[in-house]
Coordinates of C-alpha atoms in Angstrom, one line a residue:
M848 CA 29.3 -26.5 8.5
K849 CA 32.3 -24.6 9.8
L850 CA 33.3 -25.4 13.3
Q851 CA 33.6 -22.2 15.4
T852 CA 35.6 -22.8 18.4
L853 CA 36.9 -20.8 21.3
I854 CA 39.7 -22.5 23.1
S855 CA 41.3 -21.0 26.1
Y856 CA 44.7 -22.0 27.8
I857 CA 45.5 -21.6 31.3
L858 CA 49.1 -22.6 31.7
L859 CA 50.4 -22.9 35.3
L860 CA 54.0 -22.6 35.1
A861 CA 56.2 -24.6 37.4
V862 CA 59.4 -23.6 39.0
F863 CA 62.1 -26.0 40.3
A864 CA 63.0 -25.4 43.8
S865 CA 65.8 -27.9 43.6
C866 CA 69.2 -28.0 42.0
I867 CA 69.3 -31.7 42.0
A868 CA 67.6 -33.2 39.0
L869 CA 65.4 -36.2 40.2
E870 CA 64.1 -38.8 37.7
D871 CA 60.2 -38.3 37.1
D872 CA 58.5 -41.6 37.3
F873 CA 55.2 -40.0 38.2
S874 CA 52.3 -40.6 35.5
P875 CA 50.4 -37.4 34.4
S876 CA 46.7 -37.2 34.6
I877 CA 43.7 -36.3 33.1
S878 CA 40.6 -34.9 34.6
S879 CA 37.4 -32.9 34.4
M880 CA 35.9 -34.5 31.4
E881 CA 32.2 -33.5 31.3
I882 CA 31.0 -35.9 28.8
E883 CA 29.1 -38.7 29.9
E884 CA 29.7 -42.2 28.4
N885 CA 27.4 -43.0 25.4
K886 CA 25.8 -39.6 25.5
V887 CA 23.7 -38.8 22.7
F888 CA 23.9 -35.3 20.9
H889 CA 21.7 -34.4 17.9
Y890 CA 22.4 -31.7 15.0
K891 CA 23.1 -28.5 16.2
D892 CA 23.6 -29.4 19.8
T893 CA 26.4 -27.9 21.8
F894 CA 29.4 -30.3 22.6
N895 CA 31.1 -28.8 25.6
L896 CA 34.7 -29.9 25.8
S897 CA 36.3 -29.1 29.3
V898 CA 39.7 -31.1 30.0
T899 CA 42.4 -30.6 32.5
F900 CA 46.0 -32.1 31.9
S901 CA 48.2 -32.1 34.8
D902 CA 51.7 -33.4 36.2
N903 CA 53.7 -33.4 39.3
V904 CA 56.7 -31.9 37.4
L905 CA 56.1 -30.8 33.8
I906 CA 53.5 -31.8 30.9
S907 CA 55.4 -31.9 27.7
E908 CA 52.8 -32.8 25.3
A909 CA 48.9 -33.0 25.1
T910 CA 46.6 -34.4 22.5
I911 CA 43.0 -34.2 22.1
S912 CA 41.2 -35.9 19.1
I913 CA 37.4 -36.3 18.1
G914 CA 36.3 -38.4 15.4
E915 CA 33.9 -41.0 14.0
V916 CA 34.6 -44.5 15.2
N917 CA 34.0 -46.6 11.9
P918 CA 33.6 -44.0 9.3
E919 CA 31.8 -45.4 6.2
S920 CA 32.3 -42.5 3.8
S921 CA 34.5 -39.4 3.2
S922 CA 31.9 -37.2 3.7
V923 CA 32.6 -33.3 3.6
F924 CA 30.3 -32.8 6.5
T925 CA 32.2 -34.2 9.4
F926 CA 32.5 -33.7 13.2
S927 CA 36.2 -33.9 14.1
F928 CA 38.6 -32.3 16.4
D929 CA 42.4 -33.1 16.5
S930 CA 45.0 -31.0 18.2
T931 CA 48.4 -31.4 19.9
Y932 CA 49.8 -29.0 22.3
A933 CA 53.7 -29.4 22.5
D934 CA 56.4 -27.9 24.6
I935 CA 54.0 -26.7 27.2
Q936 CA 56.5 -26.7 30.1
A937 CA 53.9 -26.5 32.9
R938 CA 52.2 -28.5 35.5
A939 CA 48.7 -28.0 34.2
L940 CA 46.9 -27.2 31.0
A941 CA 43.2 -26.8 31.1
I942 CA 41.2 -26.5 27.6
D943 CA 37.6 -25.2 27.7
S944 CA 35.9 -25.3 24.1
S945 CA 32.3 -25.1 23.0
L946 CA 31.6 -27.0 19.7
V947 CA 28.4 -27.2 17.6
I948 CA 27.3 -30.4 16.0
P949 CA 26.9 -29.7 12.4
A950 CA 23.9 -30.6 10.5
Y951 CA 24.2 -33.4 7.9
V952 CA 27.4 -35.0 9.5
P953 CA 27.0 -39.1 9.5
T954 CA 25.2 -40.4 12.4
G955 CA 26.7 -43.1 14.7
Q956 CA 29.3 -43.6 17.3
Y957 CA 32.0 -41.0 17.9
F958 CA 35.2 -41.1 20.2
L959 CA 37.0 -38.4 22.3
A960 CA 40.6 -39.5 22.8
L961 CA 42.9 -37.8 25.3
K962 CA 46.5 -38.1 25.8
N963 CA 49.1 -36.6 28.4
K964 CA 52.7 -37.0 28.1
D965 CA 55.0 -35.5 30.9
A966 CA 58.9 -34.8 30.7
G967 CA 59.8 -38.0 31.9
D968 CA 58.1 -39.5 28.9
N969 CA 55.4 -40.9 31.2
V970 CA 51.8 -41.3 29.3
M971 CA 48.4 -41.0 30.4
V972 CA 45.7 -42.0 27.9
D973 CA 42.0 -41.8 28.3
S974 CA 38.9 -42.3 25.9
I975 CA 35.2 -41.9 25.9
F976 CA 32.6 -42.6 23.5
F977 CA 29.4 -40.9 22.6
R978 CA 26.7 -40.8 19.5
I979 CA 25.3 -38.4 17.1
E980 CA 21.8 -38.6 16.0
S981 CA 19.9 -36.8 13.6
D982 CA 17.5 -33.6 14.2
T983 CA 14.6 -34.5 16.6
I984 CA 13.2 -30.9 16.7
L985 CA 9.9 -30.4 15.4
P986 CA 8.9 -27.7 12.7
S987 CA 6.6 -25.0 14.2
F988 CA 3.8 -22.8 13.0
S989 CA 4.0 -19.0 14.3
S990 CA 1.9 -17.9 17.2
D991 CA 0.0 -15.5 15.0
F992 CA -1.1 -18.3 12.3
S993 CA -4.6 -17.5 10.9
V994 CA -7.2 -18.5 8.6
M995 CA -9.7 -16.3 7.1
S996 CA -11.8 -15.5 4.0
A997 CA -10.3 -14.2 0.8
I998 CA -13.7 -12.5 -0.1
E999 CA -13.8 -8.8 0.8
G1000 CA -16.2 -7.6 3.1
N1001 CA -16.3 -11.5 4.6
Q1002 CA -13.2 -11.4 6.3
E1003 CA -14.5 -11.0 9.9
S1004 CA -16.8 -13.9 9.4
T1005 CA -16.0 -17.5 11.1
V1006 CA -18.5 -19.4 8.9
Y1007 CA -17.4 -20.5 5.5
C1008 CA -18.9 -21.8 2.3
R1009 CA -18.0 -24.6 -0.4
G1010 CA -15.7 -23.0 -3.1
E1011 CA -14.7 -20.2 -1.0
R1012 CA -11.1 -19.1 -1.1
L1013 CA -9.1 -18.8 2.1
L1014 CA -6.1 -16.9 3.1
L1015 CA -3.6 -18.6 5.2
S1016 CA -1.1 -16.3 7.3
G1017 CA 1.7 -17.0 9.4
I1018 CA 5.3 -18.2 9.4
L1019 CA 6.7 -21.8 9.1
S1020 CA 9.9 -22.5 10.8
D1021 CA 12.5 -25.4 11.5
N1022 CA 16.0 -25.4 13.0
I1023 CA 17.3 -27.5 10.1
G1024 CA 15.0 -27.1 6.9
L1025 CA 11.5 -27.6 5.8
T1026 CA 10.6 -30.1 3.1
K1027 CA 7.0 -30.2 2.8
L1028 CA 3.6 -28.7 3.6
S1029 CA 0.4 -30.5 3.3
V1030 CA -3.1 -28.9 3.3
Q1031 CA -6.1 -31.1 4.0
F1032 CA -9.8 -30.7 4.4
A1033 CA -11.6 -33.3 6.4
D1034 CA -11.0 -36.7 4.4
S1035 CA -10.4 -35.1 1.1
S1036 CA -7.1 -35.7 -0.7
P1037 CA -4.4 -33.6 0.9
R1038 CA -2.7 -31.0 -1.3
N1039 CA 1.2 -31.0 -1.0
F1040 CA 3.5 -28.0 -1.5
L1041 CA 7.2 -29.1 -1.8
I1042 CA 9.1 -26.3 0.1
Q1043 CA 12.9 -25.4 1.0
G1044 CA 14.1 -23.1 3.9
D1045 CA 14.2 -22.7 7.4
S1046 CA 11.6 -19.9 7.7
L1047 CA 8.8 -19.4 5.2
D1048 CA 5.5 -17.2 4.8
I1049 CA 2.7 -19.7 4.3
N1050 CA 1.0 -17.1 1.9
D1051 CA 4.2 -17.2 -0.2
I1052 CA 3.8 -21.0 -0.6
V1053 CA 0.1 -21.5 -1.2
Q1054 CA -0.2 -18.1 -3.0
R1055 CA -4.1 -17.9 -2.6
Q1056 CA -4.8 -21.3 -3.9
I1057 CA -6.5 -22.9 -1.1
F1058 CA -10.5 -23.4 -1.8
I1059 CA -13.0 -25.3 0.6
P1060 CA -13.9 -28.4 -1.4
E1061 CA -17.6 -28.5 -2.9
S1062 CA -17.9 -32.0 -1.4
L1063 CA -18.0 -30.8 2.1
E1064 CA -21.5 -30.5 3.7
N1065 CA -22.7 -28.0 6.3
G1066 CA -21.4 -28.4 9.7
I1067 CA -17.8 -28.4 11.4
D1068 CA -15.1 -29.9 9.5
T1069 CA -11.1 -29.8 10.0
L1070 CA -8.4 -28.0 8.2
T1071 CA -5.4 -30.0 8.7
L1072 CA -1.8 -28.7 8.0
T1073 CA 1.1 -30.9 8.1
L1074 CA 4.5 -29.7 8.2
E1075 CA 7.6 -31.8 7.7
D1076 CA 11.4 -31.1 8.0
E1077 CA 14.4 -32.7 6.2
Y1078 CA 14.6 -35.5 8.9
S1079 CA 11.0 -36.5 8.7
N1080 CA 10.1 -34.7 11.9
V1081 CA 6.3 -33.8 11.5
S1082 CA 4.2 -31.0 13.2
V1083 CA 0.1 -31.1 12.6
K1084 CA -2.0 -28.1 13.0
K1085 CA -5.8 -28.8 13.1
I1086 CA -8.1 -25.8 12.5
P1087 CA -12.0 -26.3 12.8
L1088 CA -13.9 -24.7 10.0
E1089 CA -17.7 -24.3 10.2
I1090 CA -19.3 -24.7 6.7
N1091 CA -22.9 -23.3 6.3
C1092 CA -23.3 -21.9 2.8
D1093 CA -26.7 -20.4 3.9
D1094 CA -25.4 -18.3 6.6
V1095 CA -22.5 -16.6 4.6
A1096 CA -23.4 -13.0 4.0
A1097 CA -23.8 -11.8 0.3
N1098 CA -20.7 -10.2 -0.9
F1099 CA -18.9 -8.2 -3.7
A1100 CA -16.6 -10.2 -5.5
S1101 CA -15.0 -7.7 -7.7
Y1102 CA -15.5 -4.5 -9.7
E1103 CA -14.2 -2.3 -12.6
S1104 CA -14.3 1.4 -13.0
T1105 CA -13.3 4.0 -15.5
Q1106 CA -10.9 5.6 -12.7
E1107 CA -9.3 3.7 -9.8
I1108 CA -11.0 3.7 -6.5
P1109 CA -8.2 4.1 -3.8
S1110 CA -8.1 2.4 -0.4
D1111 CA -9.8 5.4 1.4
R1112 CA -12.7 5.2 -1.2
I1113 CA -12.5 8.9 -2.2
V1114 CA -12.0 9.5 -6.1
L1115 CA -10.9 13.1 -6.8
I1116 CA -12.3 14.1 -10.2
Y1117 CA -12.5 17.4 -12.3
P1118 CA -16.0 18.7 -12.9
G1119 CA -17.1 17.4 -16.3
T1120 CA -15.1 14.2 -16.1
P1121 CA -17.3 11.3 -16.4
F1122 CA -17.1 8.3 -13.9
Q1123 CA -18.6 5.0 -14.3
L1124 CA -18.8 1.4 -12.6
T1125 CA -18.5 -0.5 -15.6
S1126 CA -18.8 -4.0 -13.7
L1127 CA -19.8 -4.7 -10.1
I1128 CA -20.1 -8.6 -9.3
A1129 CA -22.1 -9.8 -6.4
E1130 CA -22.4 -13.3 -5.2
D1131 CA -24.1 -15.4 -2.6
E1132 CA -23.9 -19.3 -2.4
G1133 CA -27.2 -19.6 -1.0
G1134 CA -28.9 -16.9 -3.5
L1135 CA -29.0 -13.1 -3.8
D1136 CA -32.3 -11.6 -2.5
S1137 CA -32.0 -7.7 -3.5
V1138 CA -29.9 -4.9 -4.2
Q1139 CA -30.3 -1.2 -3.3
L1140 CA -28.5 1.8 -4.8
E1141 CA -28.5 5.2 -3.0
V1142 CA -26.9 8.2 -4.3
S1143 CA -26.6 11.5 -2.6
R1144 CA -24.8 14.9 -3.3
I1145 CA -23.3 16.9 -0.6
P1146 CA -23.1 20.6 -2.0
V1147 CA -20.4 23.1 -0.7
S1148 CA -21.5 26.4 0.6
S1149 CA -19.6 29.8 -0.5
D1150 CA -17.5 29.7 2.7
G1151 CA -16.4 26.1 2.0
S1152 CA -18.6 24.2 4.5
T1153 CA -20.6 21.3 3.4
S1154 CA -24.5 21.3 3.3
T1155 CA -27.0 18.7 4.1
P1156 CA -26.8 15.7 1.9
I1157 CA -29.3 15.6 -1.0
I1158 CA -30.6 12.1 -2.1
E1159 CA -30.7 12.2 -5.9
Q1160 CA -31.4 8.4 -6.5
F1161 CA -32.7 5.3 -4.4
V1162 CA -33.6 2.3 -6.2
E1163 CA -34.4 -1.2 -4.9
V1164 CA -34.1 -4.2 -7.4
A1165 CA -35.1 -7.9 -6.7
L1166 CA -32.4 -10.4 -7.6
N1167 CA -34.6 -13.6 -7.3
G1168 CA -32.1 -15.9 -5.8
V1169 CA -29.3 -15.8 -8.4
N1170 CA -25.9 -16.9 -7.2
T1171 CA -23.9 -14.2 -9.1
I1172 CA -24.6 -11.2 -11.0
D1173 CA -23.1 -8.1 -12.4
L1174 CA -25.1 -5.4 -11.1
A1175 CA -23.8 -3.0 -13.6
T1176 CA -25.8 -4.7 -16.2
L1177 CA -29.2 -4.0 -14.7
E1178 CA -31.0 -1.4 -16.3
D1179 CA -32.8 0.0 -13.3
L1180 CA -29.4 0.9 -11.7
N1181 CA -27.3 3.8 -12.9
F1182 CA -23.7 3.8 -12.1
N1183 CA -22.7 6.9 -14.3
F1184 CA -21.7 10.1 -12.3
E1185 CA -20.1 13.5 -13.0
F1186 CA -20.1 17.0 -11.7
D1187 CA -21.5 19.9 -13.8
E1188 CA -18.8 21.9 -15.6
L1189 CA -20.2 25.3 -14.9
T1190 CA -22.0 25.0 -11.3
T1191 CA -19.6 22.8 -9.5
D1192 CA -17.5 24.2 -6.5
A1193 CA -14.5 22.3 -5.3
G1194 CA -15.2 19.8 -2.5
E1195 CA -18.8 19.1 -3.6
T1196 CA -19.4 15.2 -3.2
I1197 CA -21.4 12.5 -4.6
F1198 CA -21.8 9.6 -2.3
I1199 CA -22.6 6.1 -3.6
N1200 CA -23.7 3.4 -1.4
V1201 CA -24.8 -0.1 -3.1
K1202 CA -26.3 -2.8 -0.5
I1203 CA -26.9 -6.3 -1.4
K1204 CA -28.5 -9.0 1.0
D1205 CA -29.2 -12.7 0.7
Q1206 CA -32.3 -14.5 1.8
E1207 CA -31.1 -14.6 5.4
Q1208 CA -30.0 -11.1 5.8
T1209 CA -31.7 -7.8 6.6
W1210 CA -30.9 -4.3 5.3
D1211 CA -29.5 -3.7 8.7
N1212 CA -26.8 -6.2 8.4
A1213 CA -26.6 -6.2 4.5
S1214 CA -23.3 -6.1 2.8
F1215 CA -22.3 -2.7 1.2
F1216 CA -19.9 -1.3 -1.5
R1217 CA -19.3 2.3 -0.8
F1218 CA -17.1 5.2 -2.2
S1219 CA -17.4 8.9 -3.0
L1220 CA -16.6 11.3 -5.7
V1221 CA -15.0 14.8 -4.6
A1222 CA -14.9 17.7 -7.1
R1223 CA -11.4 19.1 -7.7
E1224 CA -10.8 22.8 -8.2
D1225 CA -11.2 24.0 -11.7
L1226 CA -7.8 26.2 -12.0
A1227 CA -7.6 29.1 -14.5
P1228 CA -5.9 28.1 -17.8
S1229 CA -2.3 28.3 -18.1
I1230 CA -0.4 29.4 -21.3
T1231 CA 3.3 28.3 -21.3
V1232 CA 5.4 29.4 -24.4
T1233 CA 8.9 27.6 -24.6
D1234 CA 10.5 28.9 -27.8
F1235 CA 10.1 31.5 -30.4
I1236 CA 11.2 30.3 -34.0
F1237 CA 12.3 33.5 -36.1
N1238 CA 13.1 32.1 -39.7
D1239 CA 13.6 28.4 -38.4
T1240 CA 15.8 29.8 -35.7
K1241 CA 14.7 29.3 -32.1
E1242 CA 15.1 31.9 -29.5
Y1243 CA 14.0 32.6 -26.0
V1244 CA 11.8 35.7 -25.6
P1245 CA 11.0 37.2 -22.1
E1246 CA 7.2 37.8 -21.4
N1247 CA 6.4 41.6 -21.1
E1248 CA 9.8 43.0 -21.9
P1249 CA 10.9 44.7 -25.4
Y1250 CA 12.8 42.3 -27.6
A1251 CA 14.9 43.8 -30.3
L1252 CA 15.1 42.3 -33.8
T1253 CA 17.7 43.2 -36.4
P1254 CA 15.8 44.3 -39.8
Q1255 CA 16.6 42.0 -42.8
T1256 CA 16.4 42.2 -46.6
N1257 CA 13.7 39.7 -46.2
S1258 CA 10.6 39.3 -44.1
I1259 CA 11.0 37.6 -40.6
N1260 CA 8.4 34.9 -40.2
I1261 CA 7.6 34.1 -36.5
K1262 CA 6.5 30.9 -35.1
L1263 CA 6.5 29.5 -31.6
E1264 CA 6.2 26.4 -29.5
G1265 CA 4.3 25.7 -26.2
K1266 CA 1.2 24.3 -24.4
I1267 CA -2.0 25.7 -23.2
Y1268 CA -3.2 23.7 -19.9
E1269 CA -6.6 23.4 -18.9
N1270 CA -8.3 21.1 -16.2
V1271 CA -12.1 21.3 -17.5
G1272 CA -12.4 23.0 -20.9
L1273 CA -11.4 26.0 -22.9
Q1274 CA -14.1 28.3 -24.3
S1275 CA -11.6 30.1 -26.6
V1276 CA -8.0 31.1 -27.5
L1277 CA -7.4 34.5 -29.1
I1278 CA -4.3 35.2 -30.7
E1279 CA -3.4 38.7 -32.1
F1280 CA -0.2 39.9 -33.8
I1281 CA -0.3 43.6 -34.2
D1282 CA 1.9 46.0 -36.1
L1283 CA 2.1 49.2 -33.9
G1284 CA 4.0 51.5 -36.1
L1285 CA 3.8 51.0 -39.7
G1286 CA 0.1 51.6 -39.8
S1287 CA -1.8 50.6 -43.2
R1288 CA 1.7 49.5 -44.7
G1289 CA 2.4 47.2 -41.9
T1290 CA 1.1 43.6 -41.0
S1291 CA -1.3 42.4 -38.6
A1292 CA -3.0 38.8 -37.9
S1293 CA -5.6 37.6 -35.6
K1294 CA -7.3 34.2 -34.8
T1295 CA -10.0 33.0 -32.5
V1296 CA -10.2 29.2 -31.7
T1297 CA -13.3 27.8 -30.1
E1298 CA -13.1 24.0 -30.9
F1299 CA -10.4 21.7 -29.0
S1300 CA -10.2 18.1 -29.3
S1301 CA -7.8 17.2 -26.4
Y1302 CA -5.8 19.0 -23.3
P1303 CA -3.2 20.3 -23.0
V1304 CA -3.5 22.3 -26.5
D1305 CA -0.3 22.4 -28.6
L1306 CA -0.1 26.2 -29.2
G1307 CA 2.3 25.8 -32.1
S1308 CA -0.2 23.7 -34.1
L1309 CA -3.0 26.1 -32.8
I1310 CA -1.4 29.1 -34.7
S1311 CA 0.6 27.3 -37.4
D1312 CA -1.6 29.0 -40.2
L1313 CA -1.3 32.4 -38.6
Q1314 CA 0.9 34.9 -40.5
M1315 CA 3.0 36.8 -38.0
V1316 CA 5.6 38.7 -40.1
V1317 CA 8.0 41.6 -39.7
P1318 CA 8.4 43.0 -43.1
S1319 CA 11.5 44.1 -44.7
M1320 CA 11.8 47.9 -46.0
N1321 CA 12.7 49.3 -49.3
Q1322 CA 15.1 52.4 -49.5
A1323 CA 12.2 55.1 -49.5
D1324 CA 10.5 53.4 -46.6
L1325 CA 13.8 53.3 -44.5
Y1326 CA 14.0 57.1 -44.8
E1327 CA 10.5 57.8 -43.5
Y1328 CA 10.3 55.2 -40.7
S1329 CA 13.2 54.5 -38.6
Q1330 CA 11.5 52.3 -35.9
T1331 CA 8.4 50.2 -35.4
D1332 CA 6.9 48.0 -32.7
F1333 CA 4.8 44.6 -32.9
R1334 CA 3.0 42.9 -30.2
L1335 CA 1.7 39.5 -29.9
R1336 CA -1.1 38.7 -27.5
I1337 CA -2.6 35.3 -26.5
L1338 CA -5.7 35.1 -24.4
A1339 CA -7.0 31.6 -23.2
T1340 CA -10.5 31.7 -21.5
D1341 CA -12.0 28.5 -20.0
I1342 CA -15.7 27.6 -19.8
R1343 CA -16.2 29.3 -16.4
G1344 CA -14.6 32.5 -17.8
Q1345 CA -11.3 32.3 -16.0
T1346 CA -8.6 33.6 -18.3
D1347 CA -4.6 33.7 -18.8
E1348 CA -3.0 36.3 -20.8
I1349 CA 0.5 36.5 -22.1
I1350 CA 2.1 39.3 -24.2
Y1351 CA 5.3 39.6 -26.0
N1352 CA 6.8 43.0 -27.5
F1353 CA 9.0 43.2 -30.3
S1354 CA 10.9 46.3 -31.9
V1355 CA 12.7 46.8 -35.1
D1356 CA 15.2 49.8 -35.7
Y1357 CA 15.2 50.3 -39.5
S1358 CA 17.9 53.1 -39.2
L1359 CA 20.3 50.3 -38.9
A1360 CA 19.7 49.3 -42.3
I1361 CA 20.4 52.8 -43.6
E1362 CA 23.7 53.0 -41.6
E1363 CA 24.5 49.6 -43.0
G1364 CA 24.2 50.0 -46.6
E1365 CA 23.0 53.7 -47.4
G1366 CA 19.5 52.6 -48.0
E1367 CA 20.1 49.1 -49.0
V1368 CA 20.7 45.9 -46.9
E1369 CA 22.7 43.6 -48.9
E1370 CA 23.1 40.4 -46.6
P1371 CA 20.6 39.2 -44.4
I1372 CA 20.9 39.8 -40.5
L1373 CA 19.7 37.1 -38.1
P1374 CA 17.3 38.0 -35.5
G1375 CA 19.0 39.0 -32.1
R1376 CA 18.7 40.7 -29.0
K1377 CA 19.6 44.4 -29.1
G1378 CA 20.6 46.5 -25.9
F1379 CA 17.7 48.1 -24.1

């Protein structure tokens, strides 16, 4: 440990009043040592060094040394101090310092040696001996240290059962360092945890591994925690535990479901989405008596307010004293729930309350597992087109704005990329590509899709087989028709009749082909924007 020392010097300068030099034969003095002979210090104690050197004329040199009397080894960790103050030229020198005894230094007898030499070479020496012993401070448990059951729903209980897992909470600390924690129930064999550090969370050490032994009988037993530091200082904490398996309430040990139940016990789902409790484990050491399942629905009025709950299911099933059971496996209990796709309004709630009791409980103090399902708003579908592809070339086309295509010697094949998003379900998707100008000699295509395997729907795959073509024109057609327009319309309708529609308009000026090659277009011209 590095010594942190603050030393202040107070130099009282002397002024000679006489011009005649006299021989100095007075011995200097040393005073104000505040260390008792054979005083004992422990690791991390404060060593206060307060010394005053003085002389009737001038001090020329002062020395302070601290060290071990009989060092047995050259340990890196030592407690020492060695300093000489020369050419002081003052009548007094005060030294005030605070040193901290490092941990791990050798224990035993140490010395403090002082030497004061004046201008006339008169010398005064003094010494004192003290001892350093190892750490004697006991490790400690934090004031908020607690023990409770790890079983959900039973954490307020002060009565425990055999095999029950415990949660230990609190901070363990020591001024030097901790080495071991022992956990022992009554006279059973202790469980030891090797630890390292000066401040540790006990939960990080035991990590939910503490169980009440099956060997304990009903009654009051003691949980003993023993904490030891690096210098064998030991603190013991004893916690009385009442063991009575018959008086421990039935509890729900675990559950599994198709969608996670958050901490507020409110599950938001879209209408038509199924929710299932696939597992719900109930247990009791003394035996489970029975279970109740109550399912109620809370409708939502047109103004958004909730109505009186309607009980849809109430079932009570005897469990005949079993110690553990998965309630989801019982045929009489239905743990499948969902909202109707067409008639459910946002905010409608299904409330599920499962109660269990053992043979000592009544339904008024039964253990419960509750949660609710709340219907989310079914929004209209949403069509998103990211890119158009004209003869394998991607282009961005704005919605509801004319988009000019340059005519080519060959037809222009149109594809597109995008998605149709829907929360509940689509009823249909209509795609229309209509030639508005060329009449019977033009090209039109239409497709209606009513079956969808997943959401969102890939728009490109949906219309991959739809022929959306802007035709080329021969020379005779070019003279008769100078410009034509095309329209792409996509209409998505969900099962509640909500829709989203998107329209794109294209125009082709075939007179450009006449001007370019007098009736013939010799080279293909890529699609592109034309000024509006």
